[in-house]
């Protein structure tokens, strides 16, 4: 839970002046919009925590100045006149851009590796043109023109990807066209009897939810990147959200799709279920642009709940908290959120809180003293958030049933106050990552899923693997985790890691990232639960799909895109 400095009016005007195109983008060098940043001066426990965790003295560390875009050496566009004319004919001349800022913004996503490279001016290959189609017909025309001219097309939503799904292949000799879907941002219609909404794929999370809320509906999908990610991007990477326990992952939410493919539009009707051979819908989900450009989706929506409340709980240790989450998943209750942080992440969360004063400070000290008298080790204590939605009576029944499970596992309720703060700050963490990067510290995330039987072993094994990697580098590093999504058979574990970088930041990052990813595989998990594969996680895909599975994927991509024009070398190298 973080706290941000918000932009002034001048900041917003400066940001708007950077570009004339009506599609707003994040900073080219970091997360979010200019003028918004994490600060720690009102959080007295944060600097001591960071010093202990990674050895960084925030009082002595001078932040880097904002990177200078003018210092970048941006390779010239290689798009010829014929391709430019074709893009203008397809989308309109005013919708085709080749200025350096547009092209750099569309080169990378927002992983720590992406930010290290772009801040260092490492731009081996940038898109040659950025096209902003205004409707589905224009998207289809762009796709057809790209194939006709043997160029490469990379779809672009909000730019929040952290798996390398957006970057062009460094050695690509053909022109690269980034197709930005930002103008396709409307909810087209809502079938109120069926709870289905037709939505254009370029809409960002806040706009989608606002349009639905105005009619009394919600999609219920809230990934960490919600503020700056698109519906099409969620589908293309098989996204999960903070309330997937109730609403499902995007794979559950997405019922129908329209996809612009070479030669025509793929149109999947939104039926509740079907026995129609291998699922083409499932093929598009997670395809990261390799099967076409998603232009529209029909998604399940739900009435805005009459009541929504998030309660916070403490558990004495990780084992007690994870066991409680498993028992909740096995039970007949279905909360919207079941999340528990390990002791390390709980300590981090408490360090980002503002200083309590008066009765609040007294109550917190009294609570912690009480827990210590009960034999709790406060360094092992785990903070949990459980969210309830629905009619007031339903919420009360759900909470009563859950709190029996919490109590059975020695947990205690600490009310709704922390839950309110969590709800307010849930999308702010990436700003903290940028704050650390400005001070020479890498901070990133990796996530996996695993059956319940192996969950605690996964938790402990990944932490041990990361700590061994830090030791091999001679670095003081930090890793923490939370259980973020529960299923009947298992759960997602979400890890955050950080360390102060040396002279070769990307190589050092690789050592830690690869150790974590390999531990996922060795301990029975998957390389990614909801961030996609891209190029970042592709090396581990054969371990979970088998060589035959990789062959099936490569056969699919080759058959449907023989010219390798659609975002090649993502998911698989071929």
Coordinates of C-alpha atoms in Angstrom, one line a residue:
X1 CA 0.0 0.0 0.0
X2 CA 1.7 3.2 -1.2
X3 CA 1.0 6.9 -1.1
X4 CA 1.6 9.2 -4.1
X5 CA 2.4 12.7 -4.9
X6 CA -0.3 13.7 -7.4
X7 CA 0.3 15.9 -10.4
X8 CA -0.3 19.6 -10.5
X9 CA -2.3 21.3 -13.2
X10 CA 1.0 22.4 -14.8
X11 CA 2.2 18.8 -14.8
X12 CA -0.9 17.6 -16.6
X13 CA -0.6 20.4 -19.2
X14 CA 3.1 19.6 -19.7
X15 CA 2.2 15.9 -20.2
X16 CA -0.5 16.8 -22.7
X17 CA 1.9 19.1 -24.6
X18 CA 4.4 16.3 -25.2
X19 CA 2.2 14.8 -27.9
X20 CA -0.7 16.0 -30.1
X21 CA -2.2 12.5 -30.7
X22 CA -5.5 12.1 -28.6
X23 CA -4.3 8.7 -27.2
X24 CA -2.6 9.3 -23.9
X25 CA 0.5 7.2 -23.0
X26 CA 2.6 6.5 -19.9
X27 CA 6.0 8.1 -19.5
X28 CA 8.5 6.7 -21.9
X29 CA 10.9 6.0 -19.1
X30 CA 8.6 4.8 -16.3
X31 CA 5.2 4.0 -15.0
X32 CA 2.2 6.2 -15.1
X33 CA 1.8 9.9 -16.0
X34 CA 4.3 12.7 -15.4
X35 CA 4.1 14.4 -12.0
X36 CA 2.9 11.3 -10.1
X37 CA 5.5 9.7 -7.8
X38 CA 5.9 7.7 -4.6
X39 CA 7.4 9.6 -1.6
X40 CA 8.4 8.4 1.8
X41 CA 8.9 11.4 3.9
X42 CA 5.7 10.9 5.9
X43 CA 6.4 7.1 6.3
X44 CA 8.9 6.9 9.2
X45 CA 9.4 3.2 9.0
X46 CA 10.1 3.0 5.3
X47 CA 13.7 4.1 5.1
X48 CA 14.8 1.8 7.9
X49 CA 13.0 -1.1 6.2
X50 CA 14.7 -0.4 2.9
X51 CA 18.1 -0.2 4.6
X52 CA 17.6 -3.5 6.3
X53 CA 16.1 -5.2 3.3
X54 CA 18.5 -4.2 0.5
X55 CA 21.2 -2.1 2.2
X56 CA 20.0 1.2 0.5
X57 CA 20.2 4.3 2.7
X58 CA 17.5 6.5 1.4
X59 CA 18.8 9.5 3.4
X60 CA 22.1 9.3 1.5
X61 CA 20.9 8.1 -1.9
X62 CA 20.4 10.9 -4.4
X63 CA 17.7 10.1 -7.0
X64 CA 18.6 10.3 -10.6
X65 CA 17.3 13.2 -12.6
X66 CA 14.4 12.5 -15.0
X67 CA 15.9 10.9 -18.1
X68 CA 16.5 13.3 -21.0
X69 CA 14.6 12.1 -24.1
X70 CA 16.8 14.3 -26.2
X71 CA 19.9 12.3 -25.2
X72 CA 18.5 9.1 -26.8
X73 CA 19.9 8.0 -30.1
X74 CA 16.7 6.7 -31.8
X75 CA 17.3 4.7 -35.0
X76 CA 15.7 6.2 -38.1
X77 CA 12.5 4.7 -39.4
X78 CA 13.1 2.3 -42.4
X79 CA 9.4 2.4 -43.5
X80 CA 9.4 3.2 -47.2
X81 CA 6.9 5.4 -49.1
X82 CA 4.8 2.5 -50.2
X83 CA 4.2 1.2 -46.7
X84 CA 3.5 4.7 -45.4
X85 CA 1.0 5.3 -48.2
X86 CA -0.7 2.0 -47.4
X87 CA -0.9 2.8 -43.7
X88 CA -2.4 6.2 -44.5
X89 CA -4.9 4.6 -46.9
X90 CA -5.9 2.1 -44.2
X91 CA -6.2 4.3 -41.1
X92 CA -6.0 7.9 -42.4
X93 CA -2.8 10.0 -42.8
X94 CA -3.5 11.8 -39.5
X95 CA -3.4 8.4 -37.7
X96 CA 0.1 7.5 -38.8
X97 CA 3.1 8.7 -36.7
X98 CA 6.8 8.3 -37.1
X99 CA 8.2 10.8 -34.6
X100 CA 10.8 9.5 -32.2
X101 CA 8.7 9.8 -29.0
X102 CA 5.8 7.8 -30.5
X103 CA 8.2 5.1 -31.7
X104 CA 10.1 4.8 -28.4
X105 CA 6.9 4.7 -26.3
X106 CA 5.8 1.7 -28.4
X107 CA 9.2 -0.1 -28.2
X108 CA 9.0 -1.7 -24.8
X109 CA 6.6 -2.5 -22.0
X110 CA 7.2 -1.7 -18.3
X111 CA 9.3 -4.5 -16.9
X112 CA 12.3 -3.5 -14.9
X113 CA 14.4 -4.9 -17.8
X114 CA 12.5 -2.7 -20.2
X115 CA 13.1 0.4 -18.1
X116 CA 16.8 -0.4 -17.6
X117 CA 17.3 -0.6 -21.3
X118 CA 15.3 2.4 -22.4
X119 CA 16.8 4.6 -19.7
X120 CA 20.3 3.5 -20.9
X121 CA 19.3 4.4 -24.5
X122 CA 19.5 0.8 -25.6
X123 CA 17.2 0.8 -28.6
X124 CA 18.4 -2.0 -31.0
X125 CA 15.0 -2.0 -32.8
X126 CA 12.1 0.4 -32.5
X127 CA 8.9 0.4 -34.5
X128 CA 9.2 2.3 -37.8
X129 CA 5.6 3.5 -37.8
X130 CA 2.8 3.8 -35.1
X131 CA -0.7 3.6 -36.5
X132 CA -3.8 4.6 -34.5
X133 CA -6.8 3.1 -36.3
X134 CA -10.2 4.6 -35.3
X135 CA -12.4 1.6 -35.9
X136 CA -12.4 -2.1 -36.7
X137 CA -12.5 -1.6 -40.4
X138 CA -9.3 0.4 -40.2
X139 CA -7.6 -2.3 -38.1
X140 CA -8.5 -4.9 -40.7
X141 CA -7.1 -2.7 -43.5
X142 CA -3.9 -2.2 -41.5
X143 CA -3.4 -5.9 -40.9
X144 CA -4.0 -6.7 -44.6
X145 CA -1.6 -3.9 -45.7
X146 CA 1.1 -5.0 -43.3
X147 CA 1.0 -8.6 -44.7
X148 CA 0.9 -7.3 -48.3
X149 CA 4.0 -5.3 -47.8
X150 CA 5.7 -8.0 -45.8
X151 CA 6.1 -5.8 -42.7
X152 CA 5.8 -6.8 -39.0
X153 CA 2.7 -5.9 -36.9
X154 CA 2.8 -5.6 -33.1
X155 CA -0.5 -4.8 -31.3
X156 CA -0.3 -2.2 -28.5
X157 CA -2.9 -1.6 -25.8
X158 CA -1.8 0.3 -22.7
X159 CA 1.9 -0.5 -22.8
X160 CA 2.0 -2.1 -19.3
X161 CA 3.3 -5.6 -20.4
X162 CA 6.2 -6.9 -18.4
X163 CA 7.0 -10.1 -20.4
X164 CA 8.6 -8.6 -23.5
X165 CA 5.5 -9.1 -25.6
X166 CA 5.8 -5.7 -27.2
X167 CA 9.4 -5.3 -28.3
X168 CA 10.4 -5.9 -31.9
X169 CA 13.0 -8.6 -32.6
X170 CA 16.4 -6.8 -32.4
X171 CA 17.6 -8.2 -35.8
X172 CA 14.3 -7.6 -37.7
X173 CA 15.1 -6.2 -41.1
X174 CA 11.5 -5.7 -42.2
X175 CA 9.6 -2.5 -41.3
X176 CA 7.8 -2.8 -37.9
X177 CA 4.4 -1.3 -37.4
X178 CA 3.0 -0.8 -33.9
X179 CA -0.8 -0.8 -34.0
X180 CA -2.1 1.3 -31.1
X181 CA -5.8 0.4 -30.3
X182 CA -6.3 3.4 -28.0
X183 CA -9.0 5.0 -30.1
X184 CA -11.2 1.8 -29.9
X185 CA -12.3 2.6 -26.4
X186 CA -16.1 2.3 -26.1
X187 CA -18.6 0.0 -24.6
X188 CA -20.8 -0.7 -27.6
X189 CA -23.9 -2.3 -26.0
X190 CA -25.0 -4.3 -22.9
X191 CA -27.3 -7.3 -23.1
X192 CA -29.0 -6.8 -19.7
X193 CA -30.8 -10.1 -19.8
X194 CA -27.6 -12.1 -20.4
X195 CA -25.1 -9.9 -18.5
X196 CA -23.0 -9.5 -21.6
X197 CA -21.3 -6.4 -22.9
X198 CA -19.8 -5.7 -26.3
X199 CA -16.6 -3.7 -25.8
X200 CA -13.9 -2.4 -28.1
X201 CA -10.6 -3.9 -27.2
X202 CA -8.5 -0.7 -26.8
X203 CA -10.4 0.6 -23.8
X204 CA -8.3 1.0 -20.6
X205 CA -9.5 -0.3 -17.3
X206 CA -10.8 3.0 -15.7
X207 CA -12.7 4.0 -18.8
X208 CA -14.3 0.6 -19.2
X209 CA -15.4 0.4 -15.5
X210 CA -16.7 4.0 -15.7
X211 CA -18.8 3.3 -18.8
X212 CA -20.2 0.1 -17.2
X213 CA -20.8 1.7 -13.8
X214 CA -22.9 4.4 -15.5
X215 CA -25.3 1.7 -16.5
X216 CA -25.1 -0.1 -13.1
X217 CA -22.6 -2.9 -14.2
X218 CA -19.1 -3.9 -13.5
X219 CA -16.7 -6.3 -15.2
X220 CA -15.1 -7.1 -11.8
X221 CA -11.6 -7.4 -13.4
X222 CA -8.9 -5.4 -11.6
X223 CA -5.3 -6.4 -12.3
X224 CA -2.5 -4.4 -10.7
X225 CA -2.0 -2.7 -14.1
X226 CA -5.7 -1.7 -14.3
X227 CA -5.1 2.0 -14.7
X228 CA -2.9 1.6 -17.7
X229 CA -3.9 -1.6 -19.4
X230 CA -6.5 -2.5 -22.0
X231 CA -9.2 -5.1 -22.4
X232 CA -7.4 -6.4 -25.5
X233 CA -4.2 -6.6 -23.6
X234 CA -5.9 -8.6 -20.8
X235 CA -7.2 -11.1 -23.3
X236 CA -3.9 -11.4 -25.2
X237 CA -2.0 -12.2 -22.0
X238 CA -4.7 -14.2 -20.1
X239 CA -4.8 -11.7 -17.3
X240 CA -6.1 -12.2 -13.8
X241 CA -7.5 -9.5 -11.5
X242 CA -7.6 -8.9 -7.7
X243 CA -11.2 -10.1 -7.6
X244 CA -10.8 -13.2 -9.8
X245 CA -11.9 -15.4 -6.9
X246 CA -15.5 -14.2 -7.6
X247 CA -15.5 -13.0 -11.2
X248 CA -13.0 -15.4 -12.7
X249 CA -9.9 -14.7 -14.7
X250 CA -10.2 -12.9 -18.1
X251 CA -10.3 -16.3 -19.7
X252 CA -13.6 -16.9 -17.8
X253 CA -15.0 -13.4 -18.4
X254 CA -14.4 -13.3 -22.2
X255 CA -17.2 -15.1 -24.0
X256 CA -16.9 -13.8 -27.6
X257 CA -14.2 -12.0 -29.7
X258 CA -13.6 -10.3 -33.0
X259 CA -10.0 -10.5 -34.3
X260 CA -8.6 -8.9 -37.4
X261 CA -6.6 -11.5 -39.3
X262 CA -4.9 -11.5 -42.7
X263 CA -7.7 -11.7 -45.2
X264 CA -10.7 -11.3 -42.9
X265 CA -12.3 -11.0 -39.5
X266 CA -12.5 -13.9 -37.1
X267 CA -15.8 -13.6 -35.3
X268 CA -16.6 -15.8 -32.3
X269 CA -20.1 -15.6 -31.0
X270 CA -20.6 -15.3 -27.2
X271 CA -22.4 -18.5 -26.3
X272 CA -22.4 -19.8 -22.7
X273 CA -20.8 -23.0 -23.7
X274 CA -20.3 -25.1 -26.8
X275 CA -19.0 -28.5 -28.1
X276 CA -17.5 -27.2 -31.3
X277 CA -14.1 -29.0 -31.5
X278 CA -10.9 -27.4 -30.2
X279 CA -11.6 -24.0 -28.8
X280 CA -10.6 -21.2 -31.1
X281 CA -11.6 -18.8 -28.2
X282 CA -8.9 -20.5 -26.0
X283 CA -6.4 -20.2 -28.9
X284 CA -6.9 -16.4 -29.0
X285 CA -6.7 -16.1 -25.2
X286 CA -3.0 -15.6 -24.4
X287 CA -1.9 -15.4 -28.0
X288 CA -0.1 -12.0 -27.6
X289 CA -0.9 -10.8 -31.1
X290 CA 0.4 -13.9 -32.9
X291 CA -3.0 -14.8 -34.2
X292 CA -4.2 -11.3 -35.1
X293 CA -5.4 -8.1 -33.6
X294 CA -8.3 -8.3 -31.1
X295 CA -10.7 -5.5 -32.0
X296 CA -13.7 -6.3 -29.8
X297 CA -14.8 -8.7 -27.1
X298 CA -18.1 -9.7 -25.5
X299 CA -17.5 -10.0 -21.8
X300 CA -19.5 -11.2 -18.8
X301 CA -20.6 -8.3 -16.6
X302 CA -22.3 -8.2 -13.3
X303 CA -24.6 -5.8 -11.5
X304 CA -22.6 -3.4 -9.2
X305 CA -23.0 -5.1 -5.8
X306 CA -25.1 -3.4 -3.2
X307 CA -22.4 -3.7 -0.7
X308 CA -18.6 -4.2 -1.0
X309 CA -16.3 -4.4 2.0
X310 CA -12.8 -5.6 2.6
X311 CA -11.8 -6.9 6.0
X312 CA -8.2 -7.3 7.2
X313 CA -7.0 -10.2 9.3
X314 CA -3.7 -11.2 10.9
X315 CA -2.4 -14.8 11.0
X316 CA 0.5 -15.9 13.3
X317 CA 2.6 -17.2 10.4
X318 CA 2.5 -18.2 6.7
X319 CA 1.4 -21.8 7.2
X320 CA -1.7 -20.7 9.2
X321 CA -2.6 -18.1 6.6
X322 CA -2.2 -20.3 3.5
X323 CA -4.1 -23.1 5.3
X324 CA -7.0 -20.7 5.9
X325 CA -7.0 -19.6 2.3
X326 CA -7.2 -23.3 1.2
X327 CA -10.0 -24.0 3.6
X328 CA -12.0 -21.0 2.3
X329 CA -11.4 -22.2 -1.3
X330 CA -12.7 -25.7 -0.3
X331 CA -15.8 -24.3 1.4
X332 CA -19.2 -23.1 0.1
X333 CA -18.3 -19.5 0.5
X334 CA -17.0 -17.4 -2.4
X335 CA -15.4 -14.1 -1.3
X336 CA -14.3 -11.7 -4.0
X337 CA -10.8 -11.5 -2.7
X338 CA -8.7 -13.9 -0.7
X339 CA -5.2 -12.6 -0.2
X340 CA -2.6 -13.3 2.4
X341 CA 1.0 -11.8 2.5
X342 CA 3.9 -13.6 4.1
X343 CA 5.7 -12.1 7.0
X344 CA 8.2 -10.4 4.8
X345 CA 5.5 -8.6 2.7
X346 CA 3.5 -7.8 5.8
X347 CA 6.6 -6.0 7.2
X348 CA 6.9 -4.1 3.9
X349 CA 3.2 -3.1 4.0
X350 CA 3.4 -1.9 7.5
X351 CA 6.6 0.1 6.6
X352 CA 4.7 2.1 3.9
X353 CA 2.0 3.3 6.3
X354 CA 1.9 6.8 7.5
X355 CA 2.7 7.4 11.1
X356 CA -0.2 6.7 13.4
X357 CA -1.0 9.3 16.0
X358 CA -3.3 9.6 19.0
X359 CA -5.6 6.7 19.6
X360 CA -4.7 4.9 16.4
X361 CA -1.0 4.7 17.5
X362 CA -2.1 3.5 20.9
X363 CA -4.4 0.9 19.5
X364 CA -1.8 -0.5 17.2
X365 CA 0.8 -0.8 19.9
X366 CA -1.7 -2.4 22.2
X367 CA -2.7 -5.0 19.5
X368 CA 0.9 -5.9 18.8
X369 CA 1.7 -6.2 22.5
X370 CA -1.3 -8.5 22.9
X371 CA -0.2 -10.7 20.0
X372 CA 3.3 -11.0 21.4
X373 CA 1.8 -12.1 24.8
X374 CA 0.0 -14.8 22.8
X375 CA 3.3 -16.0 21.6
X376 CA 3.2 -14.5 18.1
X377 CA 6.5 -13.6 16.4
X378 CA 5.7 -10.2 14.8
X379 CA 8.3 -10.8 12.1
X380 CA 6.3 -13.9 11.0
X381 CA 2.9 -12.3 11.3
X382 CA 0.9 -12.3 8.0
X383 CA -1.6 -9.7 6.9
X384 CA -4.6 -10.9 4.9
X385 CA -7.4 -9.1 3.0
X386 CA -10.7 -10.8 2.3
X387 CA -13.3 -9.0 0.3
X388 CA -17.1 -9.6 0.4
X389 CA -19.6 -8.4 -2.1
X390 CA -23.4 -8.7 -2.6
X391 CA -26.6 -7.9 -0.8
X392 CA -26.0 -7.0 2.9
X393 CA -27.4 -10.3 4.2
X394 CA -25.2 -12.3 1.8
X395 CA -22.1 -10.3 2.8
X396 CA -22.9 -11.0 6.5
X397 CA -23.3 -14.7 5.9
X398 CA -20.1 -14.9 3.9
X399 CA -18.1 -13.1 6.5
X400 CA -19.5 -15.2 9.3
X401 CA -18.5 -18.4 7.5
X402 CA -15.1 -17.1 6.6
X403 CA -14.3 -15.9 10.1
X404 CA -15.0 -19.3 11.5
X405 CA -12.2 -20.6 9.2
X406 CA -10.0 -17.6 10.2
X407 CA -10.5 -18.3 13.9
X408 CA -9.9 -22.0 13.4
X409 CA -6.5 -21.1 12.0
X410 CA -5.6 -18.8 14.9
X411 CA -6.3 -15.6 12.8
X412 CA -7.8 -12.5 14.2
X413 CA -9.9 -9.7 12.6
X414 CA -8.5 -6.2 12.6
X415 CA -11.5 -4.6 10.9
X416 CA -12.1 -2.7 7.7
X417 CA -9.6 0.2 8.1
X418 CA -6.6 -1.5 6.5
X419 CA -8.9 -2.8 3.8
X420 CA -10.1 0.6 2.9
X421 CA -6.5 1.7 2.6
X422 CA -5.7 -1.3 0.5
X423 CA -8.6 -0.5 -1.9
X424 CA -7.4 3.1 -2.3
X425 CA -3.7 2.2 -3.0
X426 CA -4.0 -1.1 -4.8
X427 CA -2.8 0.2 -8.2
X428 CA 0.0 2.4 -6.9
X429 CA 2.8 -0.2 -6.3
X430 CA 4.5 0.3 -9.8
X431 CA 5.3 3.9 -8.8
X432 CA 7.3 2.5 -5.8
X433 CA 9.3 0.4 -8.3
X434 CA 10.3 3.5 -10.2
X435 CA 11.2 5.3 -7.0
X436 CA 13.7 2.5 -6.2
X437 CA 15.0 2.4 -9.8
X438 CA 15.8 6.1 -9.6
X439 CA 18.0 5.2 -6.7
X440 CA 19.9 2.3 -8.4
X441 CA 17.7 -0.5 -7.1
X442 CA 16.0 -3.1 -9.2
X443 CA 12.5 -4.2 -8.1
X444 CA 10.3 -6.6 -10.0
X445 CA 7.7 -9.3 -9.8
X446 CA 7.2 -12.9 -10.9
X447 CA 4.2 -15.1 -10.3
X448 CA 3.3 -18.8 -10.6
X449 CA 0.4 -21.1 -9.7
X450 CA 0.7 -24.5 -8.0
X451 CA -1.6 -27.1 -6.4
X452 CA -2.4 -26.7 -2.7
X453 CA -0.3 -29.7 -1.9
X454 CA 2.9 -28.0 -3.1
X455 CA 2.1 -24.4 -2.2
X456 CA 4.1 -24.0 1.0
X457 CA 7.0 -25.8 -0.5
X458 CA 6.9 -23.5 -3.5
X459 CA 6.8 -20.4 -1.2
X460 CA 9.9 -21.5 0.7
X461 CA 11.8 -22.9 -2.2
X462 CA 11.5 -19.7 -4.3
X463 CA 12.7 -17.6 -1.4
X464 CA 15.7 -19.9 -0.9
X465 CA 16.5 -19.8 -4.7
X466 CA 16.4 -16.0 -4.7
X467 CA 18.5 -15.7 -1.6
X468 CA 21.1 -18.0 -3.2
X469 CA 21.2 -15.9 -6.3
X470 CA 21.7 -12.7 -4.2
X471 CA 24.6 -14.5 -2.4
X472 CA 26.2 -15.5 -5.7
X473 CA 26.1 -11.8 -6.7
X474 CA 27.4 -10.6 -3.4
X475 CA 24.3 -8.5 -3.0
X476 CA 21.9 -7.9 -0.1
X477 CA 18.5 -8.7 -1.7
X478 CA 14.9 -9.0 -0.7
X479 CA 12.1 -11.2 -1.7
X480 CA 8.5 -11.4 -0.4
X481 CA 5.3 -13.0 -1.5
X482 CA 1.6 -13.1 -1.2
X483 CA -1.1 -15.6 -2.2
X484 CA -3.2 -13.5 -4.7
X485 CA -5.8 -15.8 -6.3
X486 CA -7.4 -19.0 -4.9
X487 CA -8.8 -21.9 -6.9
X488 CA -10.4 -25.2 -5.9
X489 CA -7.1 -27.1 -6.6
X490 CA -4.5 -24.5 -5.8
X491 CA -3.5 -20.8 -5.8
X492 CA -1.3 -18.2 -7.4
X493 CA 1.8 -17.1 -5.5
X494 CA 3.1 -13.6 -6.4
X495 CA 6.7 -12.7 -5.6
X496 CA 8.3 -9.3 -5.4
X497 CA 12.1 -9.1 -5.3
X498 CA 14.6 -6.2 -5.1
X499 CA 18.3 -5.5 -4.8
X500 CA 20.8 -2.7 -5.3
X501 CA 22.3 -3.0 -8.8
X502 CA 26.0 -2.9 -9.7
X503 CA 27.8 -2.2 -12.9
X504 CA 25.9 -4.6 -15.1
X505 CA 22.3 -4.2 -14.0
X506 CA 20.6 -6.4 -16.6
X507 CA 23.0 -9.3 -16.2
X508 CA 22.6 -9.2 -12.4
X509 CA 18.8 -9.0 -12.8
X510 CA 19.0 -12.1 -15.1
X511 CA 20.7 -14.1 -12.3
X512 CA 17.9 -13.4 -9.8
X513 CA 15.0 -13.6 -12.3
X514 CA 16.2 -16.9 -13.8
X515 CA 16.7 -18.4 -10.3
X516 CA 13.1 -17.6 -9.4
X517 CA 11.7 -18.8 -12.7
X518 CA 13.6 -22.1 -12.5
X519 CA 12.4 -22.6 -9.0
X520 CA 8.8 -22.3 -10.3
X521 CA 9.5 -25.1 -12.7
X522 CA 11.5 -27.3 -10.3
X523 CA 8.7 -27.1 -7.7
X524 CA 5.8 -28.0 -9.9
X525 CA 4.6 -24.6 -11.0
X526 CA 4.2 -22.6 -14.3
X527 CA 6.4 -19.8 -15.6
X528 CA 3.6 -17.3 -15.5
X529 CA 0.1 -17.2 -13.9
X530 CA -1.1 -13.9 -15.5
X531 CA 1.6 -11.8 -17.0
X532 CA 2.0 -13.8 -20.2
X533 CA 5.0 -15.4 -21.9
X534 CA 6.4 -12.9 -24.4
X535 CA 10.1 -13.4 -24.6
X536 CA 10.8 -13.2 -20.9
X537 CA 9.3 -16.5 -19.9
X538 CA 9.5 -18.5 -23.2
X539 CA 12.6 -20.6 -22.1
X540 CA 10.5 -22.4 -19.5
X541 CA 7.4 -23.0 -21.6
X542 CA 8.6 -26.5 -22.9
X543 CA 8.8 -27.6 -19.2
X544 CA 5.1 -27.2 -18.7
X545 CA 3.7 -27.9 -22.2
X546 CA 6.2 -30.6 -23.3
X547 CA 8.0 -30.6 -26.6
X548 CA 4.8 -32.0 -28.3
X549 CA 2.9 -29.0 -26.9
X550 CA 5.4 -26.6 -28.2
X551 CA 5.1 -28.3 -31.6
X552 CA 1.4 -27.8 -31.5
X553 CA 1.8 -24.1 -30.8
X554 CA 4.5 -23.6 -33.5
X555 CA 2.3 -25.5 -36.0
X556 CA -0.6 -23.2 -35.2
X557 CA 1.5 -20.1 -35.6
X558 CA 3.1 -21.3 -38.8
X559 CA -0.2 -22.4 -40.4
X560 CA -2.1 -19.1 -39.5
X561 CA 0.8 -16.7 -40.1
X562 CA 3.2 -18.3 -42.7
X563 CA 5.0 -15.0 -43.3
X564 CA 5.7 -14.4 -39.6
X565 CA 4.1 -10.9 -39.9
X566 CA 2.2 -11.0 -36.6
X567 CA 4.4 -10.2 -33.6
X568 CA 6.9 -13.0 -34.4
X569 CA 9.1 -14.8 -31.8
X570 CA 6.7 -14.2 -28.9
X571 CA 5.6 -17.2 -26.8
X572 CA 7.8 -19.5 -29.0
X573 CA 10.9 -18.5 -31.0
X574 CA 9.4 -19.6 -34.3

